[in-house]
CSV table of C-alpha atoms in Angstrom, one decimal:
chain,number,residue,atom,x,y,z
A,1,MET,CA,-32.0,-58.6,-62.1
A,2,THR,CA,-29.7,-60.7,-59.7
A,3,LYS,CA,-30.7,-64.3,-59.5
A,4,ASP,CA,-31.7,-65.8,-56.2
A,5,ILE,CA,-28.6,-67.6,-54.8
A,6,THR,CA,-30.7,-70.5,-53.6
A,7,LYS,CA,-31.8,-71.2,-57.3
A,8,VAL,CA,-28.2,-71.3,-58.6
A,9,THR,CA,-27.1,-74.9,-58.6
A,10,PRO,CA,-24.1,-76.8,-60.0
A,11,TYR,CA,-25.9,-79.2,-62.3
A,12,ASN,CA,-29.4,-77.7,-62.8
A,13,SER,CA,-30.9,-81.1,-62.1
A,14,GLU,CA,-34.0,-82.0,-60.1
A,15,ALA,CA,-31.9,-82.9,-57.0
A,16,THR,CA,-31.7,-80.4,-54.1
A,17,LYS,CA,-29.0,-77.8,-54.2
A,18,LYS,CA,-27.4,-79.5,-51.1
A,19,SER,CA,-27.2,-82.8,-52.9
A,20,GLN,CA,-25.8,-81.2,-56.1
A,21,VAL,CA,-23.1,-79.4,-54.1
A,22,GLU,CA,-22.1,-82.6,-52.4
A,23,ASP,CA,-21.8,-84.4,-55.7
A,24,MET,CA,-19.8,-81.6,-57.3
A,25,PHE,CA,-17.2,-81.5,-54.5
A,26,ASP,CA,-17.0,-85.3,-54.5
A,27,ASN,CA,-16.3,-85.1,-58.2
A,28,ILE,CA,-13.6,-82.4,-58.1
A,29,ALA,CA,-11.9,-83.4,-54.8
A,30,PRO,CA,-8.8,-85.1,-56.3
A,31,LYS,CA,-7.9,-81.9,-58.3
A,32,TYR,CA,-9.4,-79.3,-55.9
A,33,ASP,CA,-6.2,-78.1,-54.2
A,34,LEU,CA,-4.3,-77.8,-57.4
A,35,LEU,CA,-7.0,-75.9,-59.2
A,36,ASN,CA,-7.7,-73.7,-56.2
A,37,HIS,CA,-4.1,-72.5,-56.0
A,38,VAL,CA,-3.6,-72.2,-59.8
A,39,LEU,CA,-6.8,-70.3,-60.5
A,40,SER,CA,-6.3,-67.9,-57.7
A,41,MET,CA,-2.5,-67.6,-58.3
A,42,LYS,CA,-2.2,-68.6,-54.6
A,43,ILE,CA,-3.8,-65.3,-53.5
A,44,ASP,CA,-6.2,-67.5,-51.6
A,45,VAL,CA,-3.4,-68.4,-49.2
A,46,LEU,CA,-3.0,-64.7,-48.3
A,47,TRP,CA,-6.7,-64.3,-47.8
A,48,ARG,CA,-6.8,-67.2,-45.3
A,49,ASN,CA,-3.8,-65.8,-43.5
A,50,LYS,CA,-5.6,-62.4,-43.1
A,51,LEU,CA,-8.7,-64.1,-41.7
A,52,VAL,CA,-6.6,-66.0,-39.1
A,53,ARG,CA,-4.7,-62.9,-38.1
A,54,TRP,CA,-8.1,-61.2,-37.4
A,55,MET,CA,-9.3,-64.3,-35.5
A,56,LYS,CA,-6.1,-64.5,-33.4
A,57,ASN,CA,-7.2,-61.4,-31.6
A,58,ASP,CA,-10.0,-63.4,-30.0
A,59,ASN,CA,-7.5,-66.0,-28.6
A,60,PRO,CA,-9.7,-69.0,-29.5
A,61,GLN,CA,-9.1,-72.4,-27.9
A,62,GLU,CA,-11.5,-74.3,-30.0
A,63,VAL,CA,-12.7,-73.4,-33.5
A,64,LEU,CA,-15.3,-74.9,-35.9
A,65,ASP,CA,-14.4,-74.6,-39.6
A,66,VAL,CA,-17.5,-75.2,-41.6
A,67,ALA,CA,-17.3,-76.2,-45.3
A,68,THR,CA,-13.7,-77.1,-44.4
A,69,GLY,CA,-13.2,-78.9,-47.7
A,70,THR,CA,-9.6,-80.3,-47.8
A,71,GLY,CA,-8.8,-78.5,-44.6
A,72,ASP,CA,-6.7,-75.5,-45.8
A,73,LEU,CA,-8.3,-73.0,-43.5
A,74,ALA,CA,-8.4,-75.5,-40.6
A,75,ILE,CA,-4.7,-76.0,-41.0
A,76,THR,CA,-4.0,-72.2,-41.2
A,77,ILE,CA,-6.1,-71.6,-38.1
A,78,GLU,CA,-4.3,-74.3,-36.1
A,79,LYS,CA,-0.9,-72.9,-37.1
A,80,GLY,CA,-1.9,-69.3,-36.6
A,81,THR,CA,-3.8,-69.6,-33.3
A,82,GLY,CA,-2.7,-72.9,-31.7
A,83,SER,CA,-6.3,-73.8,-31.1
A,84,LYS,CA,-8.0,-77.1,-31.6
A,85,VAL,CA,-10.0,-77.2,-34.8
A,86,VAL,CA,-13.1,-79.2,-35.8
A,87,GLY,CA,-13.4,-79.3,-39.6
A,88,LEU,CA,-16.9,-80.1,-41.0
A,89,ASP,CA,-17.9,-80.7,-44.6
A,90,LEU,CA,-20.7,-82.1,-46.7
A,91,SER,CA,-18.3,-83.9,-49.1
A,92,GLN,CA,-16.7,-87.1,-47.8
A,93,GLN,CA,-14.2,-87.1,-50.8
A,94,MET,CA,-13.0,-83.6,-49.9
A,95,LEU,CA,-12.6,-84.7,-46.2
A,96,ASN,CA,-10.6,-87.8,-47.3
A,97,VAL,CA,-8.1,-85.5,-49.1
A,98,GLY,CA,-8.0,-83.3,-46.0
A,99,VAL,CA,-7.4,-86.1,-43.6
A,100,ILE,CA,-4.3,-87.3,-45.6
A,101,LYS,CA,-2.9,-83.7,-45.5
A,102,ILE,CA,-3.5,-83.3,-41.8
A,103,LYS,CA,-1.8,-86.6,-41.0
A,104,LYS,CA,1.2,-85.7,-43.2
A,105,LEU,CA,1.5,-82.5,-41.2
A,106,LYS,CA,1.2,-84.5,-37.9
A,107,LEU,CA,-1.8,-82.3,-36.9
A,108,ASP,CA,-4.3,-85.1,-36.5
A,109,GLY,CA,-4.2,-84.6,-32.7
A,110,LYS,CA,-5.2,-80.9,-33.2
A,111,ILE,CA,-7.5,-81.0,-36.1
A,112,SER,CA,-10.5,-83.4,-36.4
A,113,MET,CA,-12.5,-83.8,-39.6
A,114,GLN,CA,-16.1,-84.9,-39.8
A,115,LYS,CA,-18.9,-85.1,-42.3
A,116,GLY,CA,-21.9,-82.9,-41.6
A,117,ASP,CA,-24.4,-80.4,-42.8
A,118,ALA,CA,-23.8,-76.7,-42.1
A,119,GLU,CA,-27.6,-76.1,-41.8
A,120,ASN,CA,-28.0,-78.7,-39.1
A,121,LEU,CA,-24.8,-78.6,-37.1
A,122,PRO,CA,-24.3,-81.6,-34.7
A,123,PHE,CA,-23.0,-79.4,-31.8
A,124,GLU,CA,-24.6,-77.8,-28.8
A,125,GLU,CA,-25.2,-74.1,-28.4
A,126,ASN,CA,-22.4,-71.7,-27.4
A,127,ARG,CA,-19.7,-74.4,-28.0
A,128,PHE,CA,-17.0,-72.7,-30.0
A,129,ASP,CA,-14.7,-69.7,-29.4
A,130,ALA,CA,-14.8,-68.9,-33.1
A,131,VAL,CA,-16.5,-70.3,-36.2
A,132,SER,CA,-15.1,-69.9,-39.7
A,133,VAL,CA,-16.3,-70.6,-43.3
A,134,ALA,CA,-14.2,-70.0,-46.4
A,135,PHE,CA,-16.0,-70.0,-49.7
A,136,GLY,CA,-18.8,-72.1,-48.3
A,137,VAL,CA,-21.8,-69.9,-47.5
A,138,ARG,CA,-22.6,-69.4,-51.2
A,139,ASN,CA,-23.3,-73.1,-51.3
A,140,PHE,CA,-25.8,-73.2,-48.5
A,141,GLU,CA,-29.2,-74.3,-49.7
A,142,ASN,CA,-30.8,-72.0,-47.1
A,143,LEU,CA,-28.5,-69.1,-46.4
A,144,THR,CA,-30.5,-67.7,-43.4
A,145,LYS,CA,-30.7,-71.1,-41.8
A,146,GLY,CA,-27.0,-71.8,-42.3
A,147,LEU,CA,-26.0,-68.4,-40.8
A,148,ALA,CA,-28.3,-68.9,-37.9
A,149,GLU,CA,-26.6,-72.3,-37.2
A,150,LEU,CA,-23.2,-70.7,-37.2
A,151,ARG,CA,-24.4,-68.1,-34.7
A,152,ARG,CA,-26.0,-70.8,-32.5
A,153,VAL,CA,-22.8,-72.8,-32.0
A,154,VAL,CA,-20.5,-69.8,-31.3
A,155,LYS,CA,-20.2,-68.5,-27.8
A,156,ASP,CA,-21.7,-65.2,-26.7
A,157,ASN,CA,-19.5,-62.2,-27.5
A,158,LYS,CA,-17.5,-64.4,-29.9
A,159,SER,CA,-17.4,-64.2,-33.7
A,160,VAL,CA,-18.1,-66.0,-36.9
A,161,TYR,CA,-15.6,-65.3,-39.7
A,162,ILE,CA,-16.7,-65.7,-43.3
A,163,LEU,CA,-14.4,-65.5,-46.2
A,164,GLU,CA,-16.3,-65.3,-49.5
A,165,PHE,CA,-16.0,-64.1,-53.0
A,166,SER,CA,-17.5,-60.7,-53.8
A,167,LYS,CA,-17.4,-58.5,-56.9
A,168,VAL,CA,-14.6,-56.3,-58.2
A,169,GLU,CA,-16.0,-52.8,-58.7
A,170,GLY,CA,-14.6,-49.9,-60.7
A,171,PHE,CA,-12.5,-50.1,-63.9
A,172,MET,CA,-11.1,-53.5,-63.1
A,173,GLY,CA,-14.5,-55.1,-62.8
A,174,PRO,CA,-15.1,-56.0,-66.5
A,175,PHE,CA,-11.6,-57.5,-66.8
A,176,TYR,CA,-12.0,-59.6,-63.8
A,177,MET,CA,-15.5,-60.8,-64.8
A,178,PHE,CA,-14.1,-61.8,-68.2
A,179,TYR,CA,-11.5,-64.0,-66.5
A,180,PHE,CA,-14.0,-65.3,-64.0
A,181,LYS,CA,-16.7,-66.2,-66.6
A,182,ASN,CA,-14.5,-67.4,-69.5
A,183,ILE,CA,-10.9,-68.4,-68.7
A,184,LEU,CA,-11.5,-69.8,-65.2
A,185,PRO,CA,-14.2,-72.3,-66.2
A,186,ALA,CA,-12.2,-73.4,-69.2
A,187,ILE,CA,-9.2,-74.3,-67.1
A,188,GLY,CA,-11.4,-75.9,-64.4
A,189,ARG,CA,-13.1,-78.1,-67.0
A,190,LEU,CA,-9.8,-79.1,-68.5
A,191,VAL,CA,-8.2,-80.2,-65.2
A,192,SER,CA,-11.2,-81.4,-63.2
A,193,LYS,CA,-13.2,-83.0,-66.0
A,194,ASP,CA,-16.4,-81.6,-64.4
A,195,ASN,CA,-18.2,-79.5,-67.0
A,196,ARG,CA,-20.3,-77.6,-64.5
A,197,ALA,CA,-18.3,-77.1,-61.4
A,198,TYR,CA,-16.3,-74.1,-62.5
A,199,THR,CA,-19.2,-72.6,-64.4
A,200,TYR,CA,-21.2,-72.8,-61.2
A,201,LEU,CA,-18.5,-70.8,-59.4
A,202,PRO,CA,-19.0,-67.5,-61.3
A,203,ASP,CA,-22.8,-68.0,-61.5
A,204,SER,CA,-23.0,-68.4,-57.7
A,205,VAL,CA,-20.6,-65.5,-57.0
A,206,ASN,CA,-22.7,-63.3,-59.3
A,207,ALA,CA,-25.9,-64.1,-57.4
A,208,PHE,CA,-24.4,-63.8,-53.9
A,209,PRO,CA,-25.0,-60.7,-51.7
A,210,PHE,CA,-21.8,-58.9,-50.7
A,211,GLY,CA,-20.6,-55.9,-48.7
A,212,GLU,CA,-23.4,-53.9,-47.1
A,213,LYS,CA,-26.1,-56.4,-48.2
A,214,MET,CA,-24.3,-59.3,-46.6
A,215,LYS,CA,-23.7,-57.2,-43.5
A,216,GLN,CA,-27.4,-56.5,-43.2
A,217,ILE,CA,-28.3,-60.2,-43.7
A,218,LEU,CA,-25.9,-61.1,-40.8
A,219,LEU,CA,-27.4,-58.4,-38.6
A,220,ASP,CA,-30.9,-59.7,-39.4
A,221,THR,CA,-29.8,-63.2,-38.4
A,222,GLY,CA,-29.2,-61.8,-34.9
A,223,PHE,CA,-25.5,-60.9,-34.8
A,224,LYS,CA,-25.0,-57.7,-32.7
A,225,LYS,CA,-22.0,-56.4,-34.7
A,226,VAL,CA,-20.7,-57.0,-38.2
A,227,GLU,CA,-17.5,-55.7,-39.7
A,228,TYR,CA,-15.9,-56.5,-43.1
A,229,LYS,CA,-12.7,-56.1,-45.0
A,230,LYS,CA,-12.4,-56.1,-48.8
A,231,LEU,CA,-9.5,-58.1,-50.2
A,232,SER,CA,-7.6,-57.7,-53.5
A,233,LEU,CA,-9.8,-54.9,-55.0
A,234,GLY,CA,-12.9,-56.7,-53.8
A,235,ILE,CA,-12.4,-60.1,-55.3
A,236,ALA,CA,-13.1,-61.5,-51.8
A,237,THR,CA,-14.4,-60.1,-48.5
A,238,ILE,CA,-13.9,-61.3,-44.9
A,239,TYR,CA,-16.9,-60.7,-42.6
A,240,LYS,CA,-16.6,-60.8,-38.8
A,241,ALA,CA,-20.0,-61.3,-37.2
A,242,THR,CA,-20.1,-61.1,-33.4
A,243,LYS,CA,-22.8,-62.8,-31.4
């Protein structure tokens, strides 16, 4: 039986999932970008580009990137659409790394970064032309509440774009799961020195709804239309949920 995603936590401590997720990303922030690109063999760059190409059709002027981390998707959005981007994340250490990257690229006039909680967004209703989340919704303490907040701050007839891991199905599934559950955590532990962060990753992906289940959750949240595209044999999926 699939485990409830809200019960899957980084450190299995008494602290709330939100607090544990914040601690985990604070811990791995210095090595996060290196690990991200090495472990995904830079396929994650292609995935973000696909999301931005889809988003570009909406011609957004201001975008909110939730769970922005070190700002990779925020930077890709600004470069791909020319829009202003607000990046929001729970982890201050991840944001600190992102701010340095953005300044080096001379994008600090276009991208602003701030600490905040995805489940209690500090923005008014119908504020943004698009909202994005890359590999962040798995970490929400309350998935329904977080998705409702994303819907609240996007404008009517505009969309929320979610890039998230899913599961490889078919004959490649067992090979991918072996890599995901054994090799990836070993490399993650070696480089990041955090024993749980990269074990939590496959655990949380395994528990997370994807495909038609995720589409139904988004529809139940109040979005009027949901489309999705599988990427790289289903390793990841982009969902476009229109308000």
